[in-house]
XYZ file of C-alpha atoms in Angstrom:
303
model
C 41.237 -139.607 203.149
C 41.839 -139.765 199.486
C 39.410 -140.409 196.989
C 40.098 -143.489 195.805
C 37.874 -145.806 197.707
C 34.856 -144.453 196.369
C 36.217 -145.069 192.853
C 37.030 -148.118 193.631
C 33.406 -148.522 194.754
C 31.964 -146.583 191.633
C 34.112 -148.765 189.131
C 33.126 -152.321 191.236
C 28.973 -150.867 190.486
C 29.337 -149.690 187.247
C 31.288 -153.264 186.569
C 28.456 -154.983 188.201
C 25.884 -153.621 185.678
C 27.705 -154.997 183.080
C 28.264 -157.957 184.313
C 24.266 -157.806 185.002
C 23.899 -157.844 180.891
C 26.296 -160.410 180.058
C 24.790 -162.609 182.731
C 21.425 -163.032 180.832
C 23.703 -162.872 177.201
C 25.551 -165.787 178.823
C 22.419 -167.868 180.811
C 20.726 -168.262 177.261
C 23.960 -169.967 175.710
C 25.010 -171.841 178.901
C 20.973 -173.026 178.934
C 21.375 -174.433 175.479
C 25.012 -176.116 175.610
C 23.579 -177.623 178.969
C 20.625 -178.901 177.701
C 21.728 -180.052 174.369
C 25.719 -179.892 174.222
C 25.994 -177.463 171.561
C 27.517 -174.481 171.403
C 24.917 -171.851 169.574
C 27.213 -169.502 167.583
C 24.254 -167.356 166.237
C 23.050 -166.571 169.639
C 25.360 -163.377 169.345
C 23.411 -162.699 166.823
C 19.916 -163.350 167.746
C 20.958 -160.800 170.642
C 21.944 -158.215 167.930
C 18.480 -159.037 166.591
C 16.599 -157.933 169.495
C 18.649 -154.380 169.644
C 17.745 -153.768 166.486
C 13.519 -155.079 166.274
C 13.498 -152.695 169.960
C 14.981 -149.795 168.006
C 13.055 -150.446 165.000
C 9.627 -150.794 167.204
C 10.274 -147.239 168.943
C 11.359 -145.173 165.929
C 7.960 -146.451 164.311
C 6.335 -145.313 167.456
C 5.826 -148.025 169.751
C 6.329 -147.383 173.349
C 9.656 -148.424 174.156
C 8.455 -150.305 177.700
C 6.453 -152.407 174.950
C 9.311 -153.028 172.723
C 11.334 -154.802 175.396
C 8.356 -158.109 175.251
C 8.147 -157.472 171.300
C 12.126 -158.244 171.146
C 11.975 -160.770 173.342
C 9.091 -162.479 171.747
C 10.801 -162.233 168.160
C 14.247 -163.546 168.996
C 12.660 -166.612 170.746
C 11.164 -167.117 167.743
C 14.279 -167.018 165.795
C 15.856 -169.165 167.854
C 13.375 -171.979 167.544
C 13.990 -171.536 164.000
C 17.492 -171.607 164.230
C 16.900 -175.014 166.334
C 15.020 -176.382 163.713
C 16.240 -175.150 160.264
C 20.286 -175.434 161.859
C 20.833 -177.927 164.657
C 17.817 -180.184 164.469
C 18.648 -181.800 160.764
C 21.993 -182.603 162.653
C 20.646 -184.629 165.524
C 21.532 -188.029 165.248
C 20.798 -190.188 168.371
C 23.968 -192.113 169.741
C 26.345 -189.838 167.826
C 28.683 -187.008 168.500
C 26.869 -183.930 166.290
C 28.672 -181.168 168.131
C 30.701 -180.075 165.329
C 27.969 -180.512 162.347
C 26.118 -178.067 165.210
C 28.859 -175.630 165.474
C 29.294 -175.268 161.667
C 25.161 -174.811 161.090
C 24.966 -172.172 164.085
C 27.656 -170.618 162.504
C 26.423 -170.270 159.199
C 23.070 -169.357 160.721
C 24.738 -166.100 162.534
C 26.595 -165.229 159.026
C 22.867 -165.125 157.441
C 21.225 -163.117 159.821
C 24.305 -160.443 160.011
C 24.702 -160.239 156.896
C 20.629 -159.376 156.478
C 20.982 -157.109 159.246
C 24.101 -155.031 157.442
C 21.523 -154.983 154.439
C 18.854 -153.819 156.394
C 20.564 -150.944 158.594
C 23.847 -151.103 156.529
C 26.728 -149.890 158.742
C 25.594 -147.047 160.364
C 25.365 -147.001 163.740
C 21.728 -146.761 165.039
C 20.326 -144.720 167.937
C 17.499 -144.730 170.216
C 15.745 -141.162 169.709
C 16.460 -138.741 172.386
C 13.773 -139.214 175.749
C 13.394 -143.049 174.671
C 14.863 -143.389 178.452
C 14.667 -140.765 181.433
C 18.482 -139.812 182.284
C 18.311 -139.460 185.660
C 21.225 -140.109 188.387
C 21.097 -140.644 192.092
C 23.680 -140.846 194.918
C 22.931 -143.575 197.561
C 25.764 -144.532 200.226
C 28.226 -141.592 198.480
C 27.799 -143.783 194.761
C 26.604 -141.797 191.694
C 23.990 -144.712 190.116
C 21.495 -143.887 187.123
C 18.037 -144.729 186.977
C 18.921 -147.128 183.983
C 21.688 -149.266 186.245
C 19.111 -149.528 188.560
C 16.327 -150.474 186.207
C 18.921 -152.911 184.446
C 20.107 -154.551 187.378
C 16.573 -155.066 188.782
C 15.556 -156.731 185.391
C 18.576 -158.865 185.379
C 17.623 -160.337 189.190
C 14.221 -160.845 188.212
C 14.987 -162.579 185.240
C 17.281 -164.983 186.760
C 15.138 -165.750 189.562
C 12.405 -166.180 187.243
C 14.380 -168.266 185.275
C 15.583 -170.496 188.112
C 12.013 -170.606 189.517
C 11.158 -172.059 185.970
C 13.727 -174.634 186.093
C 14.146 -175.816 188.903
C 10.560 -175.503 190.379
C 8.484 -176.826 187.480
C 7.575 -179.852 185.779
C 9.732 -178.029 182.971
C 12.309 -178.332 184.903
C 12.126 -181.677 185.695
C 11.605 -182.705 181.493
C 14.415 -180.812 181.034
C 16.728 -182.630 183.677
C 15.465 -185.462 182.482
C 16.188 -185.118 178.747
C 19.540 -183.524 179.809
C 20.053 -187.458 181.884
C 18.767 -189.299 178.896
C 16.865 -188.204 175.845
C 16.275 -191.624 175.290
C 15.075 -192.765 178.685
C 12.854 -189.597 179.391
C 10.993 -190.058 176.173
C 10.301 -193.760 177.750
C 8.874 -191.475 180.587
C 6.644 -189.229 178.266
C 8.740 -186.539 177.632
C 8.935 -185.359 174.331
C 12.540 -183.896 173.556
C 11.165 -181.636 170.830
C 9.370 -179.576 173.205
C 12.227 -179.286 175.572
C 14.482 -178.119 173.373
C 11.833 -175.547 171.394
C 11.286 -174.121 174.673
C 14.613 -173.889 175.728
C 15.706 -172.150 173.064
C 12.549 -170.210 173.409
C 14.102 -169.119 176.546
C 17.604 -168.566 175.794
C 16.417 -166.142 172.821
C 14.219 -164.424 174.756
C 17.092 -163.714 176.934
C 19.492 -162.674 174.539
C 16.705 -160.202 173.274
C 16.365 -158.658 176.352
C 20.233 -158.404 176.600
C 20.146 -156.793 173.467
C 18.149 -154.272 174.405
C 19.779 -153.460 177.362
C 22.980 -152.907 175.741
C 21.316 -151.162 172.992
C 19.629 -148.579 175.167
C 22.999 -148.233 178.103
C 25.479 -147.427 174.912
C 22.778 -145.867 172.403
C 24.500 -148.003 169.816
C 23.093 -150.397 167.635
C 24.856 -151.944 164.544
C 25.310 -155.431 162.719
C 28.565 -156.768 164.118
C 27.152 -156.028 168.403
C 26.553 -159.311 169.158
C 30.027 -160.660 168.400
C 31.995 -159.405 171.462
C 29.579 -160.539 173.872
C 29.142 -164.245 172.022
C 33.151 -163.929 172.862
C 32.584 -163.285 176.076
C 29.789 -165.342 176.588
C 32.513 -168.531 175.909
C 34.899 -167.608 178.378
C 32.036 -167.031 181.354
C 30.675 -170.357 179.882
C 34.280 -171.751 181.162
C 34.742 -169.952 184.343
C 31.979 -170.621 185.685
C 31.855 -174.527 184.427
C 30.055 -176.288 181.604
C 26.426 -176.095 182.165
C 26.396 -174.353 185.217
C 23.698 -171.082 185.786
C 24.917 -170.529 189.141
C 28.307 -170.039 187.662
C 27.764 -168.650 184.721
C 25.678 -165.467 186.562
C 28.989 -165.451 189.275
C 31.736 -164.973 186.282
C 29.689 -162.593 184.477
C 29.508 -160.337 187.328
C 33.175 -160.668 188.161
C 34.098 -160.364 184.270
C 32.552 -157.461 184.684
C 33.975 -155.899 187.673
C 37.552 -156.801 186.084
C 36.707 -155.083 182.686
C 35.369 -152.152 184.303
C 38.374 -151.909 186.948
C 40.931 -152.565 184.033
C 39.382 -150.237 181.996
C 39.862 -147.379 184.445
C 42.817 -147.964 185.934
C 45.278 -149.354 183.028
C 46.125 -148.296 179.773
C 43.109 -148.812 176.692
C 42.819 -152.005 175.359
C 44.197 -154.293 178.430
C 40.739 -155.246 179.136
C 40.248 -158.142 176.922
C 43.781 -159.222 178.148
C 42.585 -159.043 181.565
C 39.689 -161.010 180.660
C 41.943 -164.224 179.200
C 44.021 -163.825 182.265
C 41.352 -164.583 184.276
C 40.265 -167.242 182.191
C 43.889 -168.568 182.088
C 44.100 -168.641 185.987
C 40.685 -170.371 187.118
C 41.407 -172.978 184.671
C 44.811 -173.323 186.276
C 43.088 -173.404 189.766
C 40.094 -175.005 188.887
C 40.344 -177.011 185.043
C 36.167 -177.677 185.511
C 35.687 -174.205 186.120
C 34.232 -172.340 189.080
C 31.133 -174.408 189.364
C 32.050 -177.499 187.599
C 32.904 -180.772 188.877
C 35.027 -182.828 187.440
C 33.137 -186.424 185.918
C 29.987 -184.730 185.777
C 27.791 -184.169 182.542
C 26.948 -180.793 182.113
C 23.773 -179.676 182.135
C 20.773 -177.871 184.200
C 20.401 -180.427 186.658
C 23.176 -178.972 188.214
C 22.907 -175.242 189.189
């Protein structure tokens, strides 16, 4: 028996804990879009944001297990405050403010790269040596770190967490319910303010934790990080159809299983062809995406 089963298998786990990471990347801008129908394009960059405060927190000598909530807790922050300095000032009830959104996200991500190139410049930034035990394992014949494990076992509780959160609280229910009808829900005594702060609370606080994840699994941290993944974070968006968690947590895992299996087994540089393929041939199959349905809004309510 040859070998390559098990590299099969080795590629499909490593591609998993990828996938893992762009899962909560992606939940945080699928969260928004379905809540408010924007697309956030400096979410790539509030997750670059979150590499860097974790990076900056443990070189000044913070423990790096207490880094992870400091992240988190600054780039929800930031993206409340890209909510209200960039997208809020373009909500107009009863009109279509997608594209004012798009262009104010957009120049929000320029500012904050461009003040992180002047803060680290373009060098390349590293955790220092020990932040994280190396430490590998071999369960069923599979060669797995300690820091795949620990990712993908943040990654699960997060998104159960999350789901709890959503679709088990009163939360949950304002934010279906402001997702229905802004207007109607406020009737109800929801206040759409505190929806949205909180979900974009959330979705920064996820992108943080992304960022730090990626940050620590590469040991690379610079300016321009969060661009490939806001990339990606479109096309899972997508597959998995508008709105959709459930979806969006399915194609990031099978993005990345098909990066990582492209990546080993063809030539450099087919990956992000192999990634537009696949986008190319759901929406062929299925034009809503893998979770969508076709007439209905997107949003939360659906999962």
């Amino acid at each position: 028996m040859d070998g390559t089963g098990p590299m099969i298998a080795q590629q499909i786990l490593n591609g998993l804990t990828s996938g893992a990471v762009y899962a909560l990347f992606a939940l945080g801008f699928t969260l928004i879009f379905g809540v408010m129908k924007v697309l956030n394009l400096a979410h790539g960059a509030v997750f670059m944001v979150g590499a860097m405060v974790s990076f900056y927190a443990t070189s000044a000598g913070v423990p790096f297990i207490l880094s992870i909530p400091l992240a988190m807790l600054a780039c929800g922050g930031l993206a409340i405050l890209i909510d209200i300095i960039a997208i809020r000032p373009t909500r107009r009830p009863g009109q279509d403010t997608e594209f004012a959104a798009i262009v104010s996200t957009l120049g929000a991500d320029l500012i904050l790269v461009s003040l992180a190139q002047q803060v680290a410049g373009t060098q390349v930034l590293r955790f220092p040596f020990g932040t994280f035990p190396i430490q590998f394992y071999t369960i069923l014949g599979l060669r797995i770190s300690l820091l795949q494990i620990v990712i993908l076992s943040i990654v699960a509780l997060s998104t159960a967490a999350l789901a709890y959160y959503l679709y088990r609280t009163s939360f949950g229910r304002q934010v279906r319910a402001v997702t229905a009808d802004e207007q109607t829900s406020m009737l109800l005594g929801v206040n759409p303010k505190a929806v949205y702060m909180q979900t974009f609370f959330i979705a920064g606080a996820l992108a943080g934790l992304a960022g730090v994840l990626i940050g620590l699994s590469f040991n690379s941290i610079q300016f321009l990080m969060g661009e490939p993944y806001l990339l990606k974070a479109f096309v899972i968006v997508v597959i998995g159809g508008l709105g959709s968690l459930t979806g969006a947590v399915v194609a990031s895992l099978l993005l990345g299983v098909v990066q990582a299996l492209t990546a080993a087994y063809f030539p450099s540089g087919l990956s992000d062809m192999a990634i537009f393929a696949a986008l190319f041939i759901v929406l062929l199959v299925r034009p809503n995406g893998l979770f969508g349905a076709a007439g209905l809004a997107a949003g939360v309510g659906r999962k």
